[in-house]
Every structure is written in structure tokens, then in C-alpha cells.
mmCIF file of C-alpha atoms and ligand atoms in Angstrom:
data_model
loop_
_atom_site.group_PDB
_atom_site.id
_atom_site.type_symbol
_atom_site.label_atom_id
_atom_site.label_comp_id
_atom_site.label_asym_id
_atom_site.label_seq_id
_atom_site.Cartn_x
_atom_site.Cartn_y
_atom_site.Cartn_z
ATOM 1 C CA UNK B 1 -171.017 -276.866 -73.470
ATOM 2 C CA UNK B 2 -169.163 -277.224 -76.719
ATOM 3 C CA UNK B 3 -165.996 -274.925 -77.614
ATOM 4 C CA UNK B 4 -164.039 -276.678 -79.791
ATOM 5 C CA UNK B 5 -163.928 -276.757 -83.776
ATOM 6 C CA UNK B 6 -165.545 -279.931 -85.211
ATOM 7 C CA UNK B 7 -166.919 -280.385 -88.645
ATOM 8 C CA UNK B 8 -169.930 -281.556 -87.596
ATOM 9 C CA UNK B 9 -170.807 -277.908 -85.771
ATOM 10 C CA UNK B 10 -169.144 -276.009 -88.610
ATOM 11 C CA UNK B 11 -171.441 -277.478 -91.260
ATOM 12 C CA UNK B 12 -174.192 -276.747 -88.917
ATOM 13 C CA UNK B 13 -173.243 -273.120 -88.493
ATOM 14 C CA UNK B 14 -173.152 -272.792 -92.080
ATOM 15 C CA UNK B 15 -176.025 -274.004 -93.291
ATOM 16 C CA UNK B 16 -178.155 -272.178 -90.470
ATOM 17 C CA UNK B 17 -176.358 -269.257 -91.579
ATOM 18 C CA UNK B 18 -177.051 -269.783 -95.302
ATOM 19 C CA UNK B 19 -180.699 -270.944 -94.634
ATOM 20 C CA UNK B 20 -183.167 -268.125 -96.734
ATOM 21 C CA UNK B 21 -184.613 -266.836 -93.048
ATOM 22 C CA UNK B 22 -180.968 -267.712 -90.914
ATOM 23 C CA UNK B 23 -181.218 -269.518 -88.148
ATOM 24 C CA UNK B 24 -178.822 -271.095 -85.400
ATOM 25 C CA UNK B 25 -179.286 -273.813 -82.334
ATOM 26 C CA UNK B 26 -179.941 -272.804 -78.692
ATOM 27 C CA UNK B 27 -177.119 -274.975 -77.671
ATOM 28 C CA UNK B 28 -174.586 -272.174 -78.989
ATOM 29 C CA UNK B 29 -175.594 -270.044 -76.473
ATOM 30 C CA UNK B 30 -173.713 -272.124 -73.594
ATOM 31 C CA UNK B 31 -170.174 -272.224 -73.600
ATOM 32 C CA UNK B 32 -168.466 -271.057 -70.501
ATOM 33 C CA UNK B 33 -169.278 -266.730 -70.351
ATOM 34 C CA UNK B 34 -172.911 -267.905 -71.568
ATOM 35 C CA UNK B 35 -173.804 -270.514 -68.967
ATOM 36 C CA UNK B 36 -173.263 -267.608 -66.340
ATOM 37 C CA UNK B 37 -174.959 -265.027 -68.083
ATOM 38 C CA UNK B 38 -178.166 -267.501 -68.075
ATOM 39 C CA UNK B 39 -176.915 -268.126 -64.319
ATOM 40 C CA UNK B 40 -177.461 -264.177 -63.795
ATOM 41 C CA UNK B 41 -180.305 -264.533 -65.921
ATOM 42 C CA UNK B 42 -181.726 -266.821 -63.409
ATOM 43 C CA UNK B 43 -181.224 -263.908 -61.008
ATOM 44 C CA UNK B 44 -183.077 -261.111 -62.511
ATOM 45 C CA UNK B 45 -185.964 -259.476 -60.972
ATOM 46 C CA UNK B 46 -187.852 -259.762 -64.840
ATOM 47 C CA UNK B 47 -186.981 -263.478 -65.227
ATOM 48 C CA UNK B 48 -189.659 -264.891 -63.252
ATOM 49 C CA UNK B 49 -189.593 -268.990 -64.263
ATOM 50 C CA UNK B 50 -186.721 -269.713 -61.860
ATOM 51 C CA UNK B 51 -188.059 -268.209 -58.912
ATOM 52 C CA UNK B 52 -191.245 -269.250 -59.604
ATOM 53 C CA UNK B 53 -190.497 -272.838 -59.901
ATOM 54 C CA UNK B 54 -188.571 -272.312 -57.086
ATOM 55 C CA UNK B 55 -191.870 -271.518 -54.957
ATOM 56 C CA UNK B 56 -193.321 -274.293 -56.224
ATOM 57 C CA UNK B 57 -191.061 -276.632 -54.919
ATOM 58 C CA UNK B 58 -191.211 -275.340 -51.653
ATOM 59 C CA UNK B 59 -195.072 -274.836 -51.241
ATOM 60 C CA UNK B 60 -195.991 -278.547 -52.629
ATOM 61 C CA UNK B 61 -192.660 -280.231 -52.413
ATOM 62 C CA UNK B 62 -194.418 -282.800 -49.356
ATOM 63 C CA UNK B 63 -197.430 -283.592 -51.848
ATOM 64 C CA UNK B 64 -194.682 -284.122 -54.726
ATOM 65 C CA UNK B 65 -193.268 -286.695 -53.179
ATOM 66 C CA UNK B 66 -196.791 -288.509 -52.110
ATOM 67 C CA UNK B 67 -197.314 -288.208 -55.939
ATOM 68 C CA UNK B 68 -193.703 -289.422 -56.942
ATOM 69 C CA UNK B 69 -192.994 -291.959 -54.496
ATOM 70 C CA UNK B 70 -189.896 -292.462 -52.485
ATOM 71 C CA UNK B 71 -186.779 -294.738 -53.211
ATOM 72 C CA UNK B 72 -186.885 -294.296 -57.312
ATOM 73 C CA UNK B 73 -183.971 -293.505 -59.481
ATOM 74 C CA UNK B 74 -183.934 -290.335 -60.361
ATOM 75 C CA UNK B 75 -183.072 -289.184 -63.548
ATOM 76 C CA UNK B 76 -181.866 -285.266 -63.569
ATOM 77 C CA UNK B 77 -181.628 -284.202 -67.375
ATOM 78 C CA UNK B 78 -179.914 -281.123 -67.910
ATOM 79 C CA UNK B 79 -178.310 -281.168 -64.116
ATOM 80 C CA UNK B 80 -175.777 -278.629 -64.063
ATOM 81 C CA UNK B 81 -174.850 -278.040 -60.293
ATOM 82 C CA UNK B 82 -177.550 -280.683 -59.281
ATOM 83 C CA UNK B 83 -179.258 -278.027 -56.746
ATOM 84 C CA UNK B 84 -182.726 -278.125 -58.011
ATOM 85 C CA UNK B 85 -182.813 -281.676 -57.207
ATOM 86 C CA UNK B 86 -180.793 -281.867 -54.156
ATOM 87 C CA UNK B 87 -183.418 -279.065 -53.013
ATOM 88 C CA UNK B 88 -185.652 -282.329 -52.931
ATOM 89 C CA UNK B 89 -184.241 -285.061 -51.474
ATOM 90 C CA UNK B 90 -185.242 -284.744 -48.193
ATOM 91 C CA UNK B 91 -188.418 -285.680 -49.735
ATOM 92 C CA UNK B 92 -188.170 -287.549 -52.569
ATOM 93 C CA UNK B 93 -185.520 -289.876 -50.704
ATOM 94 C CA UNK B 94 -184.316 -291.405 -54.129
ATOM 95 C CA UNK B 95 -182.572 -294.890 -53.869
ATOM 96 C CA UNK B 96 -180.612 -293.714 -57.016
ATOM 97 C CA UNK B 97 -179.822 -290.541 -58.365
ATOM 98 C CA UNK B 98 -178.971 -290.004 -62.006
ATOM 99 C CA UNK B 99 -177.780 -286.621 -63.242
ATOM 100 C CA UNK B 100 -177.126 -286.095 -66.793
ATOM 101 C CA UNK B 101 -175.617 -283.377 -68.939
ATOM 102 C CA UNK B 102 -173.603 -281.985 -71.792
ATOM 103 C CA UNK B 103 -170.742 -280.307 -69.236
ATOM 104 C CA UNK B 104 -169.941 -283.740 -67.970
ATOM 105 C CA UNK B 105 -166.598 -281.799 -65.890
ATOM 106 C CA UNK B 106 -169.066 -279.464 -64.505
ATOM 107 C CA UNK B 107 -171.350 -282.495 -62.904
ATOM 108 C CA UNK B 108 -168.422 -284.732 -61.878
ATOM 109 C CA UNK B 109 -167.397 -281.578 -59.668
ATOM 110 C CA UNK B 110 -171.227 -281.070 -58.295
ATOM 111 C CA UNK B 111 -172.006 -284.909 -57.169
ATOM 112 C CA UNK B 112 -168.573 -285.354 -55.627
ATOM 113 C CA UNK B 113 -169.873 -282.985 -53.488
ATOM 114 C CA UNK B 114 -173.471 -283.969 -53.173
ATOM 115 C CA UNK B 115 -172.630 -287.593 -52.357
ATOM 116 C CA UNK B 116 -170.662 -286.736 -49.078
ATOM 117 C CA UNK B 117 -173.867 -284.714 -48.457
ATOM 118 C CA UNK B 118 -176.075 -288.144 -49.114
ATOM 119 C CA UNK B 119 -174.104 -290.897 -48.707
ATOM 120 C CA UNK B 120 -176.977 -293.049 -48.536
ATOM 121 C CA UNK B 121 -177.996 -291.671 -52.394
ATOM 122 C CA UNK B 122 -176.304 -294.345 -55.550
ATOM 123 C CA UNK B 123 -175.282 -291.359 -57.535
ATOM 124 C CA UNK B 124 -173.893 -292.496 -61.046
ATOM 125 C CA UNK B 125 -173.536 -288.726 -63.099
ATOM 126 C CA UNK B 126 -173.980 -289.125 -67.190
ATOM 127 C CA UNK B 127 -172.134 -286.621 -69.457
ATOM 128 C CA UNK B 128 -174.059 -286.725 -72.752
ATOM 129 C CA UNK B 129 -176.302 -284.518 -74.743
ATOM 130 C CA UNK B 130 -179.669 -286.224 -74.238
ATOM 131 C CA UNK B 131 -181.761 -283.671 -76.444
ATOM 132 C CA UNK B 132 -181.523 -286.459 -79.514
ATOM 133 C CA UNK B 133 -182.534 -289.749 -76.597
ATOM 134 C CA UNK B 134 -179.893 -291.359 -75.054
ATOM 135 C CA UNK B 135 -179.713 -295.271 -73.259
ATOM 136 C CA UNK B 136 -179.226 -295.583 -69.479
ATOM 137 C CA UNK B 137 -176.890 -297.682 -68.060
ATOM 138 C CA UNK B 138 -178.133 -301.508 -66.775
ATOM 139 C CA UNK B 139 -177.484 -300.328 -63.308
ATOM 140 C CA UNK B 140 -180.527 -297.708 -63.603
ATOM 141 C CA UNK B 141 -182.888 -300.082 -65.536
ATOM 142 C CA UNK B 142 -183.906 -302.004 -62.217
ATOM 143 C CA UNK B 143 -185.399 -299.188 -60.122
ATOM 144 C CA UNK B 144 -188.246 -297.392 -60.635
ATOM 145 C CA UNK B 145 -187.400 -294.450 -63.524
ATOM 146 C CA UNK B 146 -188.507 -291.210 -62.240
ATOM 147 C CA UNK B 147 -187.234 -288.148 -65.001
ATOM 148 C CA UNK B 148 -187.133 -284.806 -63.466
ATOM 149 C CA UNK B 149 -187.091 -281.866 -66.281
ATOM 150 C CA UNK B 150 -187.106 -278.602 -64.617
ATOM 151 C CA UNK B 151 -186.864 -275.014 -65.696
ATOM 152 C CA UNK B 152 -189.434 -275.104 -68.147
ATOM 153 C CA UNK B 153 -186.361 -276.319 -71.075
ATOM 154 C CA UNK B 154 -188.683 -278.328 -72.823
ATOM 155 C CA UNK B 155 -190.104 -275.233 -74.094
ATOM 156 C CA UNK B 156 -186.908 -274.841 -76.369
ATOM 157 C CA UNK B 157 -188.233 -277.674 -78.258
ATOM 158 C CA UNK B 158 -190.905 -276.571 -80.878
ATOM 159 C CA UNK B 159 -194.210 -278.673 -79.859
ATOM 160 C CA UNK B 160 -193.749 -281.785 -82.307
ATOM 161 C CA UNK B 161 -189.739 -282.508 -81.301
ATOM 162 C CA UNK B 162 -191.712 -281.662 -77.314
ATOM 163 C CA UNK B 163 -193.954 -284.814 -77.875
ATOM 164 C CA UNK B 164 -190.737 -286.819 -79.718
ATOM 165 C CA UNK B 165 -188.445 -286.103 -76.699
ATOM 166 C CA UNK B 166 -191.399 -287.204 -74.426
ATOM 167 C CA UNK B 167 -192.202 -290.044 -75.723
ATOM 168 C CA UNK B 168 -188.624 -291.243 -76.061
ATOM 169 C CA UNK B 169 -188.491 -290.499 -71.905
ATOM 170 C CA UNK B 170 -192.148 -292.753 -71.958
ATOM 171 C CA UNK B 171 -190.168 -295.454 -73.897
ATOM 172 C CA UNK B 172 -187.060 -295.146 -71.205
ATOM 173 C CA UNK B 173 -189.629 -295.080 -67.954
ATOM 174 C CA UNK B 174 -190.596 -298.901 -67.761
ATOM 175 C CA UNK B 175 -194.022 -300.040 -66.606
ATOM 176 C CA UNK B 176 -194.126 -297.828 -63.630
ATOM 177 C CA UNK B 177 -191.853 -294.968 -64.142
ATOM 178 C CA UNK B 178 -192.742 -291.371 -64.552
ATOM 179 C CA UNK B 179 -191.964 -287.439 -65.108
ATOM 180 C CA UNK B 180 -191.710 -284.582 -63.168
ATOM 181 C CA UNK B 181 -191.617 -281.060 -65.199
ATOM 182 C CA UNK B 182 -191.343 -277.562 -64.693
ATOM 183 C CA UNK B 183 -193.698 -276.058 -67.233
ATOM 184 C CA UNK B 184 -193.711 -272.014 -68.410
ATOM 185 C CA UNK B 185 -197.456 -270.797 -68.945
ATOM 186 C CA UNK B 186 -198.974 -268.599 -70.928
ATOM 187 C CA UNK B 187 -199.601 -265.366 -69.504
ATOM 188 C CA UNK B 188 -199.621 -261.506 -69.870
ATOM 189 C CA UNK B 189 -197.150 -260.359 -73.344
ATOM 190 C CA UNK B 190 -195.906 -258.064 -70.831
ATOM 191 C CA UNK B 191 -194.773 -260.355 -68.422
ATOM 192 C CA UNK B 192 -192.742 -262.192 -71.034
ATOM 193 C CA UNK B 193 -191.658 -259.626 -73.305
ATOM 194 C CA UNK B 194 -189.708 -258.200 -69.690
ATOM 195 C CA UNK B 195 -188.343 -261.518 -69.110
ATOM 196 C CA UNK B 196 -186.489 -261.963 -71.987
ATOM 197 C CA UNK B 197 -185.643 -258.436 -72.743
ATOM 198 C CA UNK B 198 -184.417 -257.206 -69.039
ATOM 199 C CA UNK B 199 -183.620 -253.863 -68.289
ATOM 200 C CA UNK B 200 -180.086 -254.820 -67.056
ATOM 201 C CA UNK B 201 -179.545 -256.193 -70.804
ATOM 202 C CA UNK B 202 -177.873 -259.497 -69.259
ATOM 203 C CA UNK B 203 -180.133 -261.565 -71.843
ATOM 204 C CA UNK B 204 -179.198 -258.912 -74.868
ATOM 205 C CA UNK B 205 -175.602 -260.320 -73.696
ATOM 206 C CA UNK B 206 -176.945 -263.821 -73.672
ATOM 207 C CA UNK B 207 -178.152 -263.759 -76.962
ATOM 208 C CA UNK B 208 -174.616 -261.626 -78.182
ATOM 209 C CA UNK B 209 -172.502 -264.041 -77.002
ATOM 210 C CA UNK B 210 -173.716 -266.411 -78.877
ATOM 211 C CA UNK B 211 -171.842 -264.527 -81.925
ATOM 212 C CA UNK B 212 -168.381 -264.865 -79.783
ATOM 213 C CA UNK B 213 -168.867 -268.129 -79.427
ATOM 214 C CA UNK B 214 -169.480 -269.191 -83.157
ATOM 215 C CA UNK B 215 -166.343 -267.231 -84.020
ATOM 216 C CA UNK B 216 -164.383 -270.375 -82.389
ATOM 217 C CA UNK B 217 -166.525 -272.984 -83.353
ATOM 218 C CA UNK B 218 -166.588 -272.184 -86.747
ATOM 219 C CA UNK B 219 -163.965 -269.245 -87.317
ATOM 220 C CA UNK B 220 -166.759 -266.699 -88.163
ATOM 221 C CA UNK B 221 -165.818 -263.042 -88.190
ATOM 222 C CA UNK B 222 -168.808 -261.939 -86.277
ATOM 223 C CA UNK B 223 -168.320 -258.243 -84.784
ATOM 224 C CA UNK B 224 -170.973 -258.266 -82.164
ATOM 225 C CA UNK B 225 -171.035 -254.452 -82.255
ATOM 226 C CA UNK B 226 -172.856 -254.606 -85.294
ATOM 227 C CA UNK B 227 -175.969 -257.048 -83.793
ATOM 228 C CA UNK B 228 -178.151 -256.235 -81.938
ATOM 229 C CA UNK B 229 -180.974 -258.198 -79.472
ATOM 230 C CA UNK B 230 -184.050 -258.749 -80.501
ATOM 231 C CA UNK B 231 -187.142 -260.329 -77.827
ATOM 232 C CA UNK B 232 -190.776 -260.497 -78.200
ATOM 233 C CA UNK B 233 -193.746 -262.797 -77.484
ATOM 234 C CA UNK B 234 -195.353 -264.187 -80.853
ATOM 235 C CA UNK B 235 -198.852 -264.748 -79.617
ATOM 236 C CA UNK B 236 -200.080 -266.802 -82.157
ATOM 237 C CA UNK B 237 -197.360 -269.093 -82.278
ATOM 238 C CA UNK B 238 -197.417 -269.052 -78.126
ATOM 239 C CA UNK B 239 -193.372 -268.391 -78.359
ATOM 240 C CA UNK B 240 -191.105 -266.114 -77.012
ATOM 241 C CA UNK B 241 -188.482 -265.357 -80.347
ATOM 242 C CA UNK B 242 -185.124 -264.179 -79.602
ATOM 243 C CA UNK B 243 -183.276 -263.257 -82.806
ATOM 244 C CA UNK B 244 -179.988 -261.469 -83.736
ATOM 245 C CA UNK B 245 -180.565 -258.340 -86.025
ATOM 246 C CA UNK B 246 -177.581 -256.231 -87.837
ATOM 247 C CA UNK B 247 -177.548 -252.139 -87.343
ATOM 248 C CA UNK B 248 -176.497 -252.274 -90.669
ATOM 249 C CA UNK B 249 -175.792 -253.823 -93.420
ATOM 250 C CA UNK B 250 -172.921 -256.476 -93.019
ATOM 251 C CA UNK B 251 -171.366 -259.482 -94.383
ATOM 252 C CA UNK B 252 -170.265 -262.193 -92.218
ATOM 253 C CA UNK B 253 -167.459 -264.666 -93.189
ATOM 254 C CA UNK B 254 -165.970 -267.702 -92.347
ATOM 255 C CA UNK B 255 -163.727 -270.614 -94.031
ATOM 256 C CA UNK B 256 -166.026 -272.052 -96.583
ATOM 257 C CA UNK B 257 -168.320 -269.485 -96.785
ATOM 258 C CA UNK B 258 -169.843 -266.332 -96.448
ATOM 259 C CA UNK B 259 -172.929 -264.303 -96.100
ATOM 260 C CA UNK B 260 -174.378 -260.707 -96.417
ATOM 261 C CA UNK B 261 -176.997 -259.626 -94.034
ATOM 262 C CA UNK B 262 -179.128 -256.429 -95.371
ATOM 263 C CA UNK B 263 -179.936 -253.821 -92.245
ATOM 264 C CA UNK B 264 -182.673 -255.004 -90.153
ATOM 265 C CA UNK B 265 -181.842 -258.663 -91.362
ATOM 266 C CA UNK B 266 -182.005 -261.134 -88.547
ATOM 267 C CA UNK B 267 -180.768 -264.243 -87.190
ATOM 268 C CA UNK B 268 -183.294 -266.389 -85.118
ATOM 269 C CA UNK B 269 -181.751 -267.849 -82.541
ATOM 270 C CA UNK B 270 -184.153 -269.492 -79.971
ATOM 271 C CA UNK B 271 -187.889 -270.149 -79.331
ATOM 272 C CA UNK B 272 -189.135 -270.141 -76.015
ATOM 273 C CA UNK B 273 -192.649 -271.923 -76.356
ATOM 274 C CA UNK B 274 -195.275 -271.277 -73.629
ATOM 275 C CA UNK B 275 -198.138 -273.599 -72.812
ATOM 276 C CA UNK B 276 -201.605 -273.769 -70.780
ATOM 277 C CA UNK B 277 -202.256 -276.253 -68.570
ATOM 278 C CA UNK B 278 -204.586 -278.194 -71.037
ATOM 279 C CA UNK B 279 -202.068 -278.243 -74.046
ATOM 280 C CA UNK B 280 -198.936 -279.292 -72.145
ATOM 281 C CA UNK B 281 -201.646 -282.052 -70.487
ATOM 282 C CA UNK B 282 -202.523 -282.916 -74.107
ATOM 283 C CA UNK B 283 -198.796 -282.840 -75.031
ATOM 284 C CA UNK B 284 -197.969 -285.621 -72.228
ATOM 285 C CA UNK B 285 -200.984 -287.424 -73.187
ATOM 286 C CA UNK B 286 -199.995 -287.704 -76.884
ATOM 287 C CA UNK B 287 -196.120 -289.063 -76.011
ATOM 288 C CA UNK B 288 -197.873 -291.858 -73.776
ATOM 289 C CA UNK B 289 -198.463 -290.132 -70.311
ATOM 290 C CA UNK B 290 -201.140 -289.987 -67.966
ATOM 291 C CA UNK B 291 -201.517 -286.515 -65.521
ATOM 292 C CA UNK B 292 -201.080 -287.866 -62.436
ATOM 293 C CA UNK B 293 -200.848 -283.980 -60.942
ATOM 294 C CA UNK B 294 -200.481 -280.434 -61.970
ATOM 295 C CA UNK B 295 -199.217 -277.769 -59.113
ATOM 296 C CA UNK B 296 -199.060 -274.272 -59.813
ATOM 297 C CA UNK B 297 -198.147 -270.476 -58.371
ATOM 298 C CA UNK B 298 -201.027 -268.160 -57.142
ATOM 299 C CA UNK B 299 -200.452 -266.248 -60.365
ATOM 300 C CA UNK B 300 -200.670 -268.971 -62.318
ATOM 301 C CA UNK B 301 -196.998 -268.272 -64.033
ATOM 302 C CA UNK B 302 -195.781 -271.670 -64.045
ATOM 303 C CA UNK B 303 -196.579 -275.335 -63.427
ATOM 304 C CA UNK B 304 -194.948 -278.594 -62.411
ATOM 305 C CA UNK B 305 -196.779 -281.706 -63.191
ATOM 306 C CA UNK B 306 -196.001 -285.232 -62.358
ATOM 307 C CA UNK B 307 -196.873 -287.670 -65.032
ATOM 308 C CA UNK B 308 -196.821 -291.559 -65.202
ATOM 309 C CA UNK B 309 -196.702 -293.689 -67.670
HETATM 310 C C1 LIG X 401 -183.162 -272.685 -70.773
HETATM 311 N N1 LIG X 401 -184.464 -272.085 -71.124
HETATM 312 C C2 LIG X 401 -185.555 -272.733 -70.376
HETATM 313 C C3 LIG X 401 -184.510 -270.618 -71.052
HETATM 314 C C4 LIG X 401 -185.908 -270.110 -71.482
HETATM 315 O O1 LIG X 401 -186.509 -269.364 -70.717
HETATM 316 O O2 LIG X 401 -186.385 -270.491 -72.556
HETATM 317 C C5 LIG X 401 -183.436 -269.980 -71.918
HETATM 318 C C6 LIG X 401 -183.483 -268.478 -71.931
HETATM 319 N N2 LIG X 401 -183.376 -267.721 -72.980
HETATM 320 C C7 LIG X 401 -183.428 -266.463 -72.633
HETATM 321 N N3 LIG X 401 -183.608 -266.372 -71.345
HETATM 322 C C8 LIG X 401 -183.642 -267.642 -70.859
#
């Protein structure tokens, strides 16, 4: 979660806002209103990936763990209150438990708790943005690396940065680690055109407060009455787009800069990349894994796979 003014994010801001066809990172959508919204997000009847995942977990959780292995360190990347995980335990047993992520106050809070729960659990809880690699600390390079990547997050990366970030995990894993990830699949445009366009309009205020939030990082003067939410599945890319488009014509300013956005104009703001079985398979194949197993839903929404190296 980032809400302070740096000059690192400003010149980011700006020259995604400048860029010919404007664009702007995921990331901005999290500071403190926007983590909940994608909390109540995670609630809606139309956002099917969490619940899905969810069912997963529960139905093959006692074949997981024959797949994983017990007593590895397990690596939790993108945490945030550690339940996903935890939700496991009983039958992954980890020796070690690693959870890392940006809101490194948010995760001191959640394994405090968690370790009274599982005392017998090492817990040591990393605060760092992991999406550009990251080291792990000596005391996690002697047990056997299992990463855990839930939620179906790595399709925010666009495919090539997917295989990048994968193989950078491959490269952290040892010579007998492996991967456990939550996967969105293709599937009716229907289906995924609801899910990120809800009838509630929590994601529409998602995607809105993103504009709140730049105004303090980089002292835009964004009136989100003017924007509005856009959401639709681009089949041939495979993506879900969300993007930011003005009622009407406006300019947006800021220190440093400024820009003027025509009516319709738009600001993309995230892609949401769905896969099939066989191109996420070929995806973990080309960053250095081997399918060890692929578990899915009836519907066939959503898969987690466990991959070694
Ligand atoms: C975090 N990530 C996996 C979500 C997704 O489905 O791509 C973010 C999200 N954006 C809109 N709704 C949910």
C-alpha cells in the first residue's frame, strides 16, 4: 500500500498519464479505502475467483498436500491477513512459514496472531514489494522452498513479465522447491464481463478510487465525478481491461504537468489476463517448471496447480 508523495511514483504518474494511449499501475488501486473495496469485491455474488478457489482448497486440499509435501517453508507472496494459507496448515504442516507483502504493518498484525494459533510454525513475515524479485533471508534458504501464489494475481502480469516473475520464483526454489497457484480460466465473456463490472458497482468504486488516491501521491486534481468505469473481456488478447473514461471533456493537472482528456478518452488501468489449462502449463514450463498437478472446479472456472522445479 503506498500513500505517501515520492518522486519516484510522481514521475511514474506522469509519464503514464502523458503516455499517447494513458495508462497507470495496478498497484494504485490499493491504498487503505481500496484494499477493502477489493475485500468486498472478494464478497460479491459476480466475483467468482475467490470463492472458487476457495472450493478448491477445500475439495483437494488432502491431495495438495500429498503433492506438496509436509514440513517445507512456505513462502506466502502477497499475504495480506495470511488466511488463505492458514486455511491449509492443518495439511500442509509447514516447518516454516514465510509471508510477504507490500503492507508490512498489516502482516506484522496478522502473524502475531497466527503464531499463538501455531506455535509449532517458524513464522518470519517480509514487508517488501516482490513484483520486481526479491532475496530471502539465509534462515529460509535451508528448507525446502514451497511459493504459494493464490488468487489468480499473476494474471495482472501481461504473459511475458508472467514467465519473468516465474522464473525468478524457479531461480529462488532450490533443487527441490516448488509452486502452488491459483489460476483464473478462460471461460464464458459473460461470466467475466459480470465479475468485473458488478451490479452493486463496488469494482466501478475500485477502479474510481484509484483517481483519489493519485491526487495524494502525486497532487493530481482528479474530480472522480467526471470518470467513469469501464470493464470488458478482450477475447483476443484473453484479458479482462478495466480503464477510466471521462463524461466529458477534461483536463487533469498536477505540479509539473498537465493533460487534456477529449470525451470518451480513457485511462487503462489494469489487465486481468485469463488462461487455459494448456497455456498457463506452457507458461510454467517456459520459466523452468514441471506440472506436477492441476486441480480444478466442476465448472472449470479456475485452477490451482502445483509445480516443481
Ligand atoms: C488482484 N487481482 C487478482 C484481481 C483480478 O481479478 O484481476 C484484481 C481485481 N480487479 C478488479 N476486480 C478484481
Amino acid at each position: 500500500m503506498q500513500t505517501s508523495r515520492s518522486p519516484a511514483a510522481i514521475a511514474e504518474i506522469s509519464a503514464g498519464l502523458l503516455a499517447p494511449n494513458a495508462s497507470l499501475s495496478p498497484k494504485y488501486f490499493y491504498d487503505g479505502l481500496g484494499s477493502k473495496l477489493f475485500e468486498a469485491i472478494c464478497e460479491l455474488p459476480e466475483y467468482y475467483p475467490t470463492r472458487t478457489e476457495a472450493g478448491i482448497f477445500a475439495e483437494h486440499g488432502a491431495d495438495m498436500a500429498r503433492s506438496v509435501g509436509t514440513g517445507s517453508a512456505l513462502i506466502d507472496l502477497g499475504a495480506g491477513n495470511c488466511a488463505k494459507a492458514a486455511s491449509l496448515f492443518p495439511l500442509l504442516q509447514p516447518a516454516q512459514y514465510v509471508p510477504v507483502d507490500i503492507s508490512a504493518d498489516f502482516l506484522t498484525g496478522a502473524v502475531t496472531q497466527l503464531q499463538q494459533r501455531f506455535p509449532q510454525i517458524e513464522m518470519t513475515a517480509l514487508g517488501l514489494d516482490f513484483s520486481n524479485g526479491f532475496e530471502l533471508p539465509d534462515n529460509v534458504r535451508g528448507e525446502r522452498r514451497v511459493f504459494f501464489y493464490p488468487g489468480s494475481s499473476i494474471g495482472n502480469f501481461p504473459p511475458e513479465q508472467a514467465v519473468a516473475f516465474l522464473r525468478g520464483l524457479r531461480a529462488n526454489a532450490g533443487d527441490d522447491g516448488g509452486l502452488l497457484i491459483g489460476v483464473d480460466l478462460v471461460k464464458d465473456s459473460d461470466v467475466l464481463n459480470a465479475a468485473y463490472d458488478d451490479a452493486l458497482g463496488v469494482t466501478a468504486a475500485f477502479n474510481l478510487n484509484m483517481l483519489r488516491h493519485l491526487n495524494r501521491l502525486a497532487g493530481t486534481d482528479f474530480d472522480v465525478s467526471q470518470w467513469r468505469h469501464r470493464a470488458f473481456f478482450n477475447e483476443e488478447q484473453r484479458r479482462i481491461e478495466m480503464h477510466l473514461e471521462a463524461r466529458s471533456e477534461v483536463t487533469v493537472r498536477w505540479e509539473g504537468g498537465s493533460r487534456r482528456f477529449a470525451s470518451g478518452e480513457r485511462i487503462h488501468t489494469e489487465d486481468s489476463y485469463k488462461y487455459t489449462r494448456q497455456s498457463f502449463v506452457g507458461l510454467l514450463e517456459r520459466a523452468g517448471f514441471a506440472t506436477s498437478h492441476v486441480w480444478t472446479d466442476p465448472d472449470n472456472w479456475f485452477a490451482v496447480i502445483h509445480a516443481r522445479v
